[in-house]
Structures are given as structure tokens and as C-alpha cells.
Short mmCIF file of N, CA and C in Angstrom, two decimals:
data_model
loop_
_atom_site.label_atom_id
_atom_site.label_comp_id
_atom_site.label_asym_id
_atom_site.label_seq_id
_atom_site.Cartn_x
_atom_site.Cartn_y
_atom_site.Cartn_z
N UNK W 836 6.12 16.85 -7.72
CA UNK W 836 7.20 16.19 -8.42
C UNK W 836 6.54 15.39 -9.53
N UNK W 837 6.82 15.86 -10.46
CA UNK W 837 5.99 15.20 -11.70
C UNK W 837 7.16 14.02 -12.87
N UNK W 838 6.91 13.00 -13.25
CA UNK W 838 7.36 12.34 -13.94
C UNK W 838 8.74 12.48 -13.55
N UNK W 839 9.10 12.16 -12.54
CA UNK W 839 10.55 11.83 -12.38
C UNK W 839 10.99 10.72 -12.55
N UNK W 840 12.73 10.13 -11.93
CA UNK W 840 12.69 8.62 -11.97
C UNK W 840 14.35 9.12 -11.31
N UNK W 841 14.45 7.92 -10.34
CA UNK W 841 15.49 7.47 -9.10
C UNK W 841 15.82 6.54 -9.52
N UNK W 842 17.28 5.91 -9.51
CA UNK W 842 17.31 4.81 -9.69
C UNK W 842 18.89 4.46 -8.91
N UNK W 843 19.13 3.22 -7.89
CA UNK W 843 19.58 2.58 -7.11
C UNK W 843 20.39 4.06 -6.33
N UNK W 844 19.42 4.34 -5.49
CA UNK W 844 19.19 5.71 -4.27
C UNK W 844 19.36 4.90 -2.99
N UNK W 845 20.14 4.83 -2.23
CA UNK W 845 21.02 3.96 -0.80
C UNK W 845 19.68 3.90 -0.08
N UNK W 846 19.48 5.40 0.49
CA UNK W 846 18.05 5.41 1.38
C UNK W 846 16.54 5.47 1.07
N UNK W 847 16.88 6.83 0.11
CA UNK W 847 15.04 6.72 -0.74
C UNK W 847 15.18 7.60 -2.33
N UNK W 848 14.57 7.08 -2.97
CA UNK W 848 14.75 7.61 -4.42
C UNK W 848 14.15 9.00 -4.28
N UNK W 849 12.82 9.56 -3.14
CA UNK W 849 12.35 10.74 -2.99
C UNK W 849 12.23 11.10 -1.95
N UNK W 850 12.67 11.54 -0.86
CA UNK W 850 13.01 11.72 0.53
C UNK W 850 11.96 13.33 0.85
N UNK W 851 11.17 13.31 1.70
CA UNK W 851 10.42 14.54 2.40
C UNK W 851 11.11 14.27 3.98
N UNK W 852 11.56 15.63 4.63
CA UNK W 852 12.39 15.45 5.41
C UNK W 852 12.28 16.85 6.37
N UNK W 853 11.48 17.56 5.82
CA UNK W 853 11.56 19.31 6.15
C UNK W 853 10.09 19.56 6.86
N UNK W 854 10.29 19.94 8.15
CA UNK W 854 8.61 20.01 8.49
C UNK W 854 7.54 21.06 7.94
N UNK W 855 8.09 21.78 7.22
CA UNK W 855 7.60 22.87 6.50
C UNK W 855 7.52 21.96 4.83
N UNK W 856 7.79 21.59 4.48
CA UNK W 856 7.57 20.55 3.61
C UNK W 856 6.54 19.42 2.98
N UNK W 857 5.19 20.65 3.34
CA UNK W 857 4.15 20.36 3.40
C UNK W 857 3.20 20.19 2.15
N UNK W 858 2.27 19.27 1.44
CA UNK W 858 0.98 19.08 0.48
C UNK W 858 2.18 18.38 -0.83
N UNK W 859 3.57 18.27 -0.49
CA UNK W 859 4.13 17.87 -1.89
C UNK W 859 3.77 16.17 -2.57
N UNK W 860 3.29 16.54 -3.44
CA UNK W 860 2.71 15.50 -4.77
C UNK W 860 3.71 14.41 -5.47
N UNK W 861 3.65 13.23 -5.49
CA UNK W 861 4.63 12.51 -6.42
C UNK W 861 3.67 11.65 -7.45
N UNK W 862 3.51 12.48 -8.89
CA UNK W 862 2.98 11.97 -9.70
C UNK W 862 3.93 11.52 -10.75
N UNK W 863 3.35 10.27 -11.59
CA UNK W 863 4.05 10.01 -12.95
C UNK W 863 5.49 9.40 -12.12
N UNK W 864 6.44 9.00 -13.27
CA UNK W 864 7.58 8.00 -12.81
C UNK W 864 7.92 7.30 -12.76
N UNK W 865 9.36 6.83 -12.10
CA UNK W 865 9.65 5.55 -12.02
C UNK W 865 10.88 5.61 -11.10
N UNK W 866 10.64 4.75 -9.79
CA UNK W 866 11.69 4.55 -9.27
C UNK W 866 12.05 3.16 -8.55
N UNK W 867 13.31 3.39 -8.82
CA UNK W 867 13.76 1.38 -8.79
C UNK W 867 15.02 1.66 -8.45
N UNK W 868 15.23 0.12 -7.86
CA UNK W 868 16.64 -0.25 -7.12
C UNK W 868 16.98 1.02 -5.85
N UNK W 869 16.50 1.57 -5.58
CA UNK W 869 16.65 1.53 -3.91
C UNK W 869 16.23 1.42 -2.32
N UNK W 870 16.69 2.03 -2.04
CA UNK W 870 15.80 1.55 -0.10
C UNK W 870 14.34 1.64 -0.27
N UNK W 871 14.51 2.34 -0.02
CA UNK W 871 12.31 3.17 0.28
C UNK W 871 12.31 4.17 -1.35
N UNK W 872 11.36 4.03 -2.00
CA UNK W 872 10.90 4.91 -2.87
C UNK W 872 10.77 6.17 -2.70
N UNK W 873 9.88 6.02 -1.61
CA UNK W 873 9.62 7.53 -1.55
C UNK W 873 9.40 7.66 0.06
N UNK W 874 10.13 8.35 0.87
CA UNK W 874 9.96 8.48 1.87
C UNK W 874 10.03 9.94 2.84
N UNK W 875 8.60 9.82 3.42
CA UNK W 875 8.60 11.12 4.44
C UNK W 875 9.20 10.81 6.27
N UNK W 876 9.90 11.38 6.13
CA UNK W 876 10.23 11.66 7.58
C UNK W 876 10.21 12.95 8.37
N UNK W 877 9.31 14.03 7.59
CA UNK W 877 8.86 15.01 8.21
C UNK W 877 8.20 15.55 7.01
N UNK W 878 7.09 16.73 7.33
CA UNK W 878 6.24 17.02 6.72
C UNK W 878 5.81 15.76 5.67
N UNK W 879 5.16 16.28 4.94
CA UNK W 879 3.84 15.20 4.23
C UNK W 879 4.09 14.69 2.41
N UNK W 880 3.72 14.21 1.82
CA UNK W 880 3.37 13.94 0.86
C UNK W 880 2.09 13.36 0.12
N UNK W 881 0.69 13.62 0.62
CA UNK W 881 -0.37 13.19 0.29
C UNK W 881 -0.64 12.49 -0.48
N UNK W 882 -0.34 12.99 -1.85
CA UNK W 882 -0.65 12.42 -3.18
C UNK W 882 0.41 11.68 -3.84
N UNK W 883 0.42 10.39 -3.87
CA UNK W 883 1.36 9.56 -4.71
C UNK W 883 0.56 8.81 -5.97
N UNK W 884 0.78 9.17 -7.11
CA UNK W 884 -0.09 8.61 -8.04
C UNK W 884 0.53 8.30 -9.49
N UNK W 885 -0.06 7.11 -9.84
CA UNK W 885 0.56 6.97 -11.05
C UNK W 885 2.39 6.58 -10.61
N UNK W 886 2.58 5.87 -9.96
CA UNK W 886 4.38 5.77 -9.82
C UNK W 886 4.30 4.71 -10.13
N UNK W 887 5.57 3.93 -10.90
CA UNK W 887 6.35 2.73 -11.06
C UNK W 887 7.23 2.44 -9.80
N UNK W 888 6.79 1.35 -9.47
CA UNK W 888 8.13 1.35 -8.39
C UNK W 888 8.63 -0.05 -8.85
N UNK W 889 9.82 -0.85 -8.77
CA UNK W 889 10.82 -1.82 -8.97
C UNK W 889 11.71 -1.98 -7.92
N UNK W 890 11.94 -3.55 -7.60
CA UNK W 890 13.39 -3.42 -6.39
C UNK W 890 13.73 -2.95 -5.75
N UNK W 891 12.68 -1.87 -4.55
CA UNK W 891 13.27 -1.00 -3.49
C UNK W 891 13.24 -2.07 -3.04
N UNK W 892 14.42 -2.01 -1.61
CA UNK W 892 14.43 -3.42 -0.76
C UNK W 892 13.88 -3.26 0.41
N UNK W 893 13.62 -1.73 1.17
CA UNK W 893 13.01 -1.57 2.25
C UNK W 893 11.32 -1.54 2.00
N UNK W 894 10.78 -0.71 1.32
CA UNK W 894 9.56 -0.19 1.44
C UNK W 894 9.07 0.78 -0.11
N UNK W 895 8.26 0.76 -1.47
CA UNK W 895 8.05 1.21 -1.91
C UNK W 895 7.45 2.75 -1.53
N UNK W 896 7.10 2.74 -0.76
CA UNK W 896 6.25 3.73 0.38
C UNK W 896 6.22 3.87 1.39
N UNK W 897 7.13 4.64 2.04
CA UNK W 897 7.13 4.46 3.82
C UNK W 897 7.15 6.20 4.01
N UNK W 898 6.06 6.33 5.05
CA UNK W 898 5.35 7.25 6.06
C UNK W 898 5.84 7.04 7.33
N UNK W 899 7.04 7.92 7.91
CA UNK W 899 7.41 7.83 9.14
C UNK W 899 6.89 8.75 10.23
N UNK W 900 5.89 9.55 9.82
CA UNK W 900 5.41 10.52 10.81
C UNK W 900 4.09 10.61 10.18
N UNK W 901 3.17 11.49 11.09
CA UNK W 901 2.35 12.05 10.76
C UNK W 901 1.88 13.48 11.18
N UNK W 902 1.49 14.58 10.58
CA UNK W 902 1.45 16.04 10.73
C UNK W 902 0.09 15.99 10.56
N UNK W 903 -1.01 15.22 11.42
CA UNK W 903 -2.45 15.34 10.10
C UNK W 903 -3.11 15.04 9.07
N UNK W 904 -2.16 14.88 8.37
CA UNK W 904 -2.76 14.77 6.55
C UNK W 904 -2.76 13.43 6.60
N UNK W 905 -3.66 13.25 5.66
CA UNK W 905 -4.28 11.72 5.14
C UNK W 905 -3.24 11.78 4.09
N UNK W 906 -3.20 10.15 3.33
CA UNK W 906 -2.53 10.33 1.86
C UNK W 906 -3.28 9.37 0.93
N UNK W 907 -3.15 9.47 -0.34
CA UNK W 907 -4.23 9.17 -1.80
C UNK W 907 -2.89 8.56 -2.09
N UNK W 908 -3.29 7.08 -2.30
CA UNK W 908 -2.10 6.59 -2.91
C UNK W 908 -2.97 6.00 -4.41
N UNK W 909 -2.53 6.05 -5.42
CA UNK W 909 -3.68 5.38 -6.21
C UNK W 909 -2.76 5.33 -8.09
N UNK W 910 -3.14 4.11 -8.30
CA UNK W 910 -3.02 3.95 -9.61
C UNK W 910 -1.16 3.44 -10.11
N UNK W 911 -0.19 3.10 -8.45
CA UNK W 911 0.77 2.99 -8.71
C UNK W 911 1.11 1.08 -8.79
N UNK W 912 2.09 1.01 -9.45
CA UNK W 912 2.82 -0.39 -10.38
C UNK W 912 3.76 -0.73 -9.38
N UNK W 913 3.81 -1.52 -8.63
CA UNK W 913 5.04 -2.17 -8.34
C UNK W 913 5.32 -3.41 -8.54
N UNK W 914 7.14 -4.02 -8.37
CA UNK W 914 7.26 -5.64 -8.44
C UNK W 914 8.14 -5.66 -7.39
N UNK W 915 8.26 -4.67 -6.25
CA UNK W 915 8.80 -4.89 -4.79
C UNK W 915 8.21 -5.76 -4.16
N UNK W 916 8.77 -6.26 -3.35
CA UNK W 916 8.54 -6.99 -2.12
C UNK W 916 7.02 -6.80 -1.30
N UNK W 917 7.56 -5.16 -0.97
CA UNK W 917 7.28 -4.41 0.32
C UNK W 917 6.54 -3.35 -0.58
N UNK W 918 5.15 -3.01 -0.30
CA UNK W 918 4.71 -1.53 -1.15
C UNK W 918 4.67 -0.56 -0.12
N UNK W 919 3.68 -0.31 1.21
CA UNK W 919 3.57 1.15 1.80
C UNK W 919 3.46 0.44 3.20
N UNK W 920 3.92 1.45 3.79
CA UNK W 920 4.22 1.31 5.07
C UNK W 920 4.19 2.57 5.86
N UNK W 921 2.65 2.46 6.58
CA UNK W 921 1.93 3.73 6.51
C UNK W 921 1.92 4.30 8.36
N UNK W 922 3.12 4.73 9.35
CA UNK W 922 3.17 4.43 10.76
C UNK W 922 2.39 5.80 11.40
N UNK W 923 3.18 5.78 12.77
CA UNK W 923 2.48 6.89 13.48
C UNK W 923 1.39 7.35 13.36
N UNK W 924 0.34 6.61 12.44
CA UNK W 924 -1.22 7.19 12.73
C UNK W 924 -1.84 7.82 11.40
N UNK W 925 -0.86 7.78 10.99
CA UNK W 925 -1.48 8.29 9.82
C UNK W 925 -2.62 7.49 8.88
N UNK W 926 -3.61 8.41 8.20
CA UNK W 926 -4.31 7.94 7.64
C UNK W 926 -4.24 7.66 6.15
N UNK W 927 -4.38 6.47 5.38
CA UNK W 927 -3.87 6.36 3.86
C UNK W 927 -5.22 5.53 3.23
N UNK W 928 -5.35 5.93 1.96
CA UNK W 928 -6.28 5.76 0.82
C UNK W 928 -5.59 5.10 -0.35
N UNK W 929 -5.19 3.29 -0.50
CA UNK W 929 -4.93 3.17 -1.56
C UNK W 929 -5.93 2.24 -2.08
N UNK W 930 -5.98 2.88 -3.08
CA UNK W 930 -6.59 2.35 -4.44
C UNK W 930 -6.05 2.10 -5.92
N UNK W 931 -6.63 1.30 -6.60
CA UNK W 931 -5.85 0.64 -8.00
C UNK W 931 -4.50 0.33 -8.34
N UNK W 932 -3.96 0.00 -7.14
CA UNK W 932 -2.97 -0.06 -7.33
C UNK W 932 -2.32 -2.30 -7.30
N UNK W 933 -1.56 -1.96 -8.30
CA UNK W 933 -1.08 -3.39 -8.49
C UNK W 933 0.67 -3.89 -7.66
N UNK W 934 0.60 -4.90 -6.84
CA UNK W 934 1.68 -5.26 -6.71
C UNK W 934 2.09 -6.79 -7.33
N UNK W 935 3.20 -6.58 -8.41
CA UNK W 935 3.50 -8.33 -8.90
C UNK W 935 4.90 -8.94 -8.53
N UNK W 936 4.71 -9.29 -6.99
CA UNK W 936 5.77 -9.49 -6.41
C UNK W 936 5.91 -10.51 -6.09
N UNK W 937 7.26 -11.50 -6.80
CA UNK W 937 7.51 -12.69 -6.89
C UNK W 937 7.52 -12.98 -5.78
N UNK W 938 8.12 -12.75 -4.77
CA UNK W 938 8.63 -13.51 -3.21
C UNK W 938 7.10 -12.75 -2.52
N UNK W 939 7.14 -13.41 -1.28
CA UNK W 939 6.07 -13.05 0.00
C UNK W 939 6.42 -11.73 0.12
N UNK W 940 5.63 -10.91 0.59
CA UNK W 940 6.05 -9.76 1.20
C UNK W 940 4.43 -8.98 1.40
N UNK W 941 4.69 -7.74 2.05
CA UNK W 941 3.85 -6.88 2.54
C UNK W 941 2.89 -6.01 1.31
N UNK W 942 1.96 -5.91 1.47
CA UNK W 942 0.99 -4.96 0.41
C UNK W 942 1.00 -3.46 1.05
N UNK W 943 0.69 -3.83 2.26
CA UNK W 943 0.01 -2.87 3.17
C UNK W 943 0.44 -2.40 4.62
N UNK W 944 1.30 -2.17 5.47
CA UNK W 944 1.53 -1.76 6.73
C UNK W 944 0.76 -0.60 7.50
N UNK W 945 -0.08 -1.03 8.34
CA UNK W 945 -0.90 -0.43 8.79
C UNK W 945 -0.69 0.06 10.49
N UNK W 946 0.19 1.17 10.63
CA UNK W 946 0.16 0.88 12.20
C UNK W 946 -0.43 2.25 12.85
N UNK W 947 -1.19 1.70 14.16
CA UNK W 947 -2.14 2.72 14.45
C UNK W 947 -1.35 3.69 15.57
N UNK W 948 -2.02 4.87 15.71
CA UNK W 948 -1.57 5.77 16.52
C UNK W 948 -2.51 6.06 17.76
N UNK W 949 -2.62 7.15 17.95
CA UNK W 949 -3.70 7.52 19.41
C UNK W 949 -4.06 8.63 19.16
N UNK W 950 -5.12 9.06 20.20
CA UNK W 950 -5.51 10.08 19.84
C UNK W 950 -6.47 11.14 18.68
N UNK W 951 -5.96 11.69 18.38
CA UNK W 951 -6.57 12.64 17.08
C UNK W 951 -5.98 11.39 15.53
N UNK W 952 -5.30 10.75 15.85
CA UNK W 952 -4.57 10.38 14.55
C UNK W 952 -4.23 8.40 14.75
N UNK W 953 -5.93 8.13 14.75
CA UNK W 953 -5.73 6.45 14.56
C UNK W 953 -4.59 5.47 13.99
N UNK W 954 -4.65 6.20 12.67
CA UNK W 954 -3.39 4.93 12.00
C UNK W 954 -4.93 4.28 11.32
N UNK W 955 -5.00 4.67 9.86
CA UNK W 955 -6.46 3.28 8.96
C UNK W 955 -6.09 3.90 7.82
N UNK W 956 -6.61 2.73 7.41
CA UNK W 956 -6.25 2.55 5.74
C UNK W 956 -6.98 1.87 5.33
N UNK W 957 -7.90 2.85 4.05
CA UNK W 957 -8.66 2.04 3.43
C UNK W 957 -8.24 1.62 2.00
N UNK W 958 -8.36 -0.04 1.87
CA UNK W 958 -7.75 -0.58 0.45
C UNK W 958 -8.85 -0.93 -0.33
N UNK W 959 -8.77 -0.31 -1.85
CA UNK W 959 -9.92 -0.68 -2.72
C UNK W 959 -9.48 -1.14 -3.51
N UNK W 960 -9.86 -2.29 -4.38
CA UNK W 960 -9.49 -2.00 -6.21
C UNK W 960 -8.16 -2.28 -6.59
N UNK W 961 -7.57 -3.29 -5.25
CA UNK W 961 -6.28 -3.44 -5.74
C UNK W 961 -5.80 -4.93 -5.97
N UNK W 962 -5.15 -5.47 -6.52
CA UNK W 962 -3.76 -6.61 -6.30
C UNK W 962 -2.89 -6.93 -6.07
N UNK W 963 -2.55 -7.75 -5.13
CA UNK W 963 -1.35 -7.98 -4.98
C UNK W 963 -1.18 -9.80 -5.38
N UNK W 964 -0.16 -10.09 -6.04
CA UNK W 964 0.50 -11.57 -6.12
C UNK W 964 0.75 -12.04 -4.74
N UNK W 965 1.83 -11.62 -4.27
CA UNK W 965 2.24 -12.25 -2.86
C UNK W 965 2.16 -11.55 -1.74
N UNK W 966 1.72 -10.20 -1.58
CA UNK W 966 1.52 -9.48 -0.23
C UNK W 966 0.60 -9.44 0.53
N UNK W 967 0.50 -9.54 1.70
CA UNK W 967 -0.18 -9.07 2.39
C UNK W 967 -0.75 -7.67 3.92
N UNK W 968 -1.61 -7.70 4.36
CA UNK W 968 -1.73 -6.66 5.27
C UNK W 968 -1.40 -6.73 6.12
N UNK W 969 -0.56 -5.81 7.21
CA UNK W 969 -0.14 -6.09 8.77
C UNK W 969 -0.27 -4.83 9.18
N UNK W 970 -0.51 -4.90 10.72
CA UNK W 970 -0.46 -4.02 11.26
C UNK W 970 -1.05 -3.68 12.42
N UNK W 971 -1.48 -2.86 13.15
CA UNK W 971 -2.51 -2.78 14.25
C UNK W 971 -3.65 -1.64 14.40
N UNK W 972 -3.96 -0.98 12.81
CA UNK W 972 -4.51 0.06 13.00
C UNK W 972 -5.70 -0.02 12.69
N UNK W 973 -6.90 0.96 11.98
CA UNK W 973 -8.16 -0.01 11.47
C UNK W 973 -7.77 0.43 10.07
N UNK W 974 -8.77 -0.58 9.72
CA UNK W 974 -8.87 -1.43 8.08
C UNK W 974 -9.82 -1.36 7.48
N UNK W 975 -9.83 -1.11 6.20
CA UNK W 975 -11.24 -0.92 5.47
C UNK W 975 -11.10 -1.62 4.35
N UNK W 976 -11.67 -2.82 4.04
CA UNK W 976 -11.34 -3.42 2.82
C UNK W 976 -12.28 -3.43 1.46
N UNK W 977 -12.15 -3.44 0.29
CA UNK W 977 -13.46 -3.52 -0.53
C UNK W 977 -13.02 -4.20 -1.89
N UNK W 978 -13.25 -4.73 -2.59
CA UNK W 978 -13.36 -5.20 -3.77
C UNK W 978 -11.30 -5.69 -4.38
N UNK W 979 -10.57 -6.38 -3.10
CA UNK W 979 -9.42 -6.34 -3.46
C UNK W 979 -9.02 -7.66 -4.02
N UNK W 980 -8.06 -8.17 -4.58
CA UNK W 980 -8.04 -9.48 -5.30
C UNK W 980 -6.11 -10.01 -4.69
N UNK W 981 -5.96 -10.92 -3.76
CA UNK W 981 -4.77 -11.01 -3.07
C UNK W 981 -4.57 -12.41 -3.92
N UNK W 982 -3.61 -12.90 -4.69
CA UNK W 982 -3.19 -14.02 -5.31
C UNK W 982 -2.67 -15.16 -4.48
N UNK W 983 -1.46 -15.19 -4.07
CA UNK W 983 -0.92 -16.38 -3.34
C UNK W 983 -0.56 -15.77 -2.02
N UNK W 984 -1.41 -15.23 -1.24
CA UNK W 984 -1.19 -15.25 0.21
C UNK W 984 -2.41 -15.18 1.08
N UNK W 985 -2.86 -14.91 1.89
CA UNK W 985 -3.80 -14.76 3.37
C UNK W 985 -3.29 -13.64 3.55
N UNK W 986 -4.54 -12.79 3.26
CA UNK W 986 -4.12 -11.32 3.17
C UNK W 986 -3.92 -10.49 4.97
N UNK W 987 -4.47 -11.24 5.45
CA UNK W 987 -4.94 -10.83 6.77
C UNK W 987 -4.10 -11.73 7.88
N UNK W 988 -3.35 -12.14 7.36
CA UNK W 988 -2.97 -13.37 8.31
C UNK W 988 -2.12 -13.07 9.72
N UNK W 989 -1.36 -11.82 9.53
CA UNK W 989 -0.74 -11.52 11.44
C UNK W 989 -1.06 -10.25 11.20
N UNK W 990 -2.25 -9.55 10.91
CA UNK W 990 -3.01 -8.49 10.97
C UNK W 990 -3.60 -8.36 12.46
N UNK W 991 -3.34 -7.28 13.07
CA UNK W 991 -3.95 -7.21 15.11
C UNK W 991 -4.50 -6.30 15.19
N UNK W 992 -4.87 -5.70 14.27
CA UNK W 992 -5.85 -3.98 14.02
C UNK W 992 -6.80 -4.34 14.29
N UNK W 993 -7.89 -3.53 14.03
CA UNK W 993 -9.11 -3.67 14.13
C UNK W 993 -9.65 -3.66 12.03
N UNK W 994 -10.31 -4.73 11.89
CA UNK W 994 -11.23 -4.86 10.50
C UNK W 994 -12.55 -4.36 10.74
N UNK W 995 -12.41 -2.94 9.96
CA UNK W 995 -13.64 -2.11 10.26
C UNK W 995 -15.08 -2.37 9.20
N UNK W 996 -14.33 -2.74 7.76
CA UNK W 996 -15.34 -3.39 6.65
C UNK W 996 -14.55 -4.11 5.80
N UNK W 997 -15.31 -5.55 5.68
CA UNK W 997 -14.50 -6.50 4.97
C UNK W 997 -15.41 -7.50 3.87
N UNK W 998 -15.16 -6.58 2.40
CA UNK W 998 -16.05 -7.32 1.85
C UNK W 998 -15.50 -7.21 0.49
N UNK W 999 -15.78 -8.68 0.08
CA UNK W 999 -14.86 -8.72 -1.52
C UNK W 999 -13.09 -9.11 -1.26
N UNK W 1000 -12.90 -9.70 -0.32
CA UNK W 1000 -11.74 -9.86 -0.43
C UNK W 1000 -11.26 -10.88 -0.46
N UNK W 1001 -10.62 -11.58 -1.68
CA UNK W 1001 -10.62 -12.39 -2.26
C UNK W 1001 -9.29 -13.10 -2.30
N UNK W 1002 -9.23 -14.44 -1.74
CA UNK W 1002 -7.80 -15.26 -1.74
C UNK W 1002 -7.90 -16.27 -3.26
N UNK W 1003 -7.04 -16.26 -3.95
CA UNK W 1003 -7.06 -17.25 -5.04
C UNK W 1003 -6.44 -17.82 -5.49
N UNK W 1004 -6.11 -18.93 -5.17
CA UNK W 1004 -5.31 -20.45 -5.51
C UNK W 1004 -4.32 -20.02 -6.80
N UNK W 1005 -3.23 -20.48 -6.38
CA UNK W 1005 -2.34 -20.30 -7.28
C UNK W 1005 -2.68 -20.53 -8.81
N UNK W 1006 -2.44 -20.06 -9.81
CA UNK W 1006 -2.61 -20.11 -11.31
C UNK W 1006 -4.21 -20.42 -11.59
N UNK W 1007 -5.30 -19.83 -10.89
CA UNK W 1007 -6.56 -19.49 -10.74
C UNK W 1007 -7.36 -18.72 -10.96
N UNK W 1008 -6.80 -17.90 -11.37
CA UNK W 1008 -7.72 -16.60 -11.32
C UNK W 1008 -8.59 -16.14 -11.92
N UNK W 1009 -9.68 -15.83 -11.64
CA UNK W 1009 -10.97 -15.30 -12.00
C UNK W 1009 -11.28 -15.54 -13.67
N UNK W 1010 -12.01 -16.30 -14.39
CA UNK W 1010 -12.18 -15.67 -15.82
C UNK W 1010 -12.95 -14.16 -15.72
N UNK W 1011 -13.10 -13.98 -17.23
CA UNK W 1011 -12.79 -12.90 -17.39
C UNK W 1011 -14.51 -12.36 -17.26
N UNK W 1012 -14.91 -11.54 -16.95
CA UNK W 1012 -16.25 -11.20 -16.56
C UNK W 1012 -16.94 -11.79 -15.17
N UNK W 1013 -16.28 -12.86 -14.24
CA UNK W 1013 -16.66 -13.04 -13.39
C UNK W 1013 -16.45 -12.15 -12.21
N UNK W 1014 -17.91 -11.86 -11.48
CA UNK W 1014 -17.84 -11.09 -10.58
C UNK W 1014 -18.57 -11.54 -9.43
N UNK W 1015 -17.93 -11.00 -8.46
CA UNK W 1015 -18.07 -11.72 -6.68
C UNK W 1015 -18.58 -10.48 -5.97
N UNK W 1016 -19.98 -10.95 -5.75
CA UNK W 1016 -20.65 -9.53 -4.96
C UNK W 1016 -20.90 -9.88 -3.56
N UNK W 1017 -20.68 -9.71 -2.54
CA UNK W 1017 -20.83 -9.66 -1.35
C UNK W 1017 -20.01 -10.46 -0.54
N UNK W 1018 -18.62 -11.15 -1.42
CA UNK W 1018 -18.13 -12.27 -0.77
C UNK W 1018 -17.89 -11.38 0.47
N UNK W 1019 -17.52 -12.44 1.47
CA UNK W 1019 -16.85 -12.34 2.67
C UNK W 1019 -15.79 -14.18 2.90
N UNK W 1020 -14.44 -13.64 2.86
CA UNK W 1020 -13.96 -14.58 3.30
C UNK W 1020 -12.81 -14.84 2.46
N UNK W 1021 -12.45 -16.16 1.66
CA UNK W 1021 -11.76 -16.43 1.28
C UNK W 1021 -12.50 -17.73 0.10
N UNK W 1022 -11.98 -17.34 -1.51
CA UNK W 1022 -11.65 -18.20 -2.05
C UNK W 1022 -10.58 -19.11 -2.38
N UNK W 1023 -10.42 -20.33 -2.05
CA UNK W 1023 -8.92 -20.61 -1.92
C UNK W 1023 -8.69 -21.97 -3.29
#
């Protein structure tokens, strides 16, 4: 699905729903004002890249199953609440991706599964203003920059690598060329 755009969709602006409905791509776009952005509830969607998302009220990204497949989330814009919400075990890869979301809300939903299919998510290279991570699955963190929240704060997973992850005081943020190599913890 290339450069599309949804806009105020009740349940999800891109719905996967078909278990045969398998490797489909959501690149380029923009979808705003409804429930979930983009949501699988059977078969997969791996690749989400490059999306705008705006004002979904449930979930920019919600993964209700898992068939196996990992997913590449990377390079997408939101000013939702809520960005991905990744369940049943599945495994997710986001990177560069920005959330500038006025109110508190979620970056990351992480919930683990059993078996062949943990539930982890590794976050690189990203921002969020007000979200943070929850969940109970494992966690891989690296070089992420969380603005006005405690990124980790009712997180019950397991933190498998945690380095560079950075809390920063309201209207604070980093000048420009400063770089933080090995933090662990919190700047506040």
C-alpha cells in the first residue's frame, strides 16, 4: 500500500484481517482522525514505513496477532497519543521514528507471548515528547531521546539492553552537537 491516506475511519484507517493476507507493506501516507491506523487482526503487515499518523484515538499501530513475522516499523511521524501496540508475541523493530504528542500517552506496547514467539521490541533512534514503554515482553533499547516522561515507568518485561536512554527536563533539550555515549539511566 503505497502513499495512501485515511481519514476519520471508526475502527482503522488500514485494516489486515485475512489470514492469507500475508508480507503486505504500508509505505508513504497519511492517516488521521481514526481508531487504530493501521491494524492487523489476521495475517501480517511487516513493513510500515515512512507513515504520517495524526489523532487516531486508539492506537497508531496495533498488532493483534501474530503468524511469525517480525515487523520494521521505521521512519514514521506521529502527534497521537498512543503509537504501536505490538501483542501476542510478536516481534517489532522500531526505529526513527518521532512521536510529538501533547498529552501522556504510550510510545511503545510491548506484550510478550510464549513459546516460539516472545513478544520484544527493539527501539532505536527514536522520540517521543510524552510517551512511554509498557508492557511485559523483552526490550532492547539504544540511542532513544523520551522528553517529558519516564520511559520505563510500569514497564514488567524483561530490559534486555539499555543504553542511551535519555529522560529530559521539560524545555531542555540537548544543544545541538551534543552527544551522550554510554549513558545509562536518566537525565532529568
Amino acid at each position: 500500500i503505497l502513499d495512501c491516506g485515511a481519514l476519520s475511519c471508526s475502527i482503522a484507517g488500514i485494516k489486515v484481517a485475512n489470514a492469507n493476507a500475508l508480507q503486505t507493506s504500508v509505505i508513504g501516507g497519511n492517516i488521521q482522525s481514526c481508531g487504530t491506523g493501521i491494524l492487523v487482526t489476521s495475517g501480517s503487515c511487516p513493513v510500515i514505513q515512512g507513515v504520517g499518523f495524526q489523532e487516531n484515538t486508539v492506537y497508531d499501530i496495533g498488532v493483534d496477532n501474530t503468524v511469525g513475522d517480525s515487523y520494521a516499523i521505521s521512519g514514521c511521524r506521529t502527534e497521537s497519543v498512543n503509537f504501536a501496540r505490538i501483542q501476542n508475541g510478536a516481534g517489532v523493530f522500531i526505529t526513527a521514528c518521532t512521536q510529538l504528542n501533547v498529552s501522556a500517552g504510550h510510545f511503545c506496547f510491548i506484550e510478550g507471548g510464549g513459546g516460539n514467539f516472545p513478544g520484544s521490541a527493539t527501539v532505536g533512534s527514536c522520540y517521543s515528547q510524552n510517551g512511554d514503554i509498557i508492557g511485559n515482553g523483552l526490550l532492547y533499547l539504544r540511542g532513544n531521546h523520551f522528553g517529558d516522561t519516564t520511559p520505563l515507568g510500569s514497564f514488567t518485561g524483561t530490559v534486555m539492553e539499555w543504553d542511551a536512554v535519555i529522560n529530559i527536563a521539560v524545555g531542555s533539550l540537548p544543544a545541538a552537537a551534543t552527544i551522550y555515549q554510554g549513558l545509562r539511566g536518566f537525565v532529568t
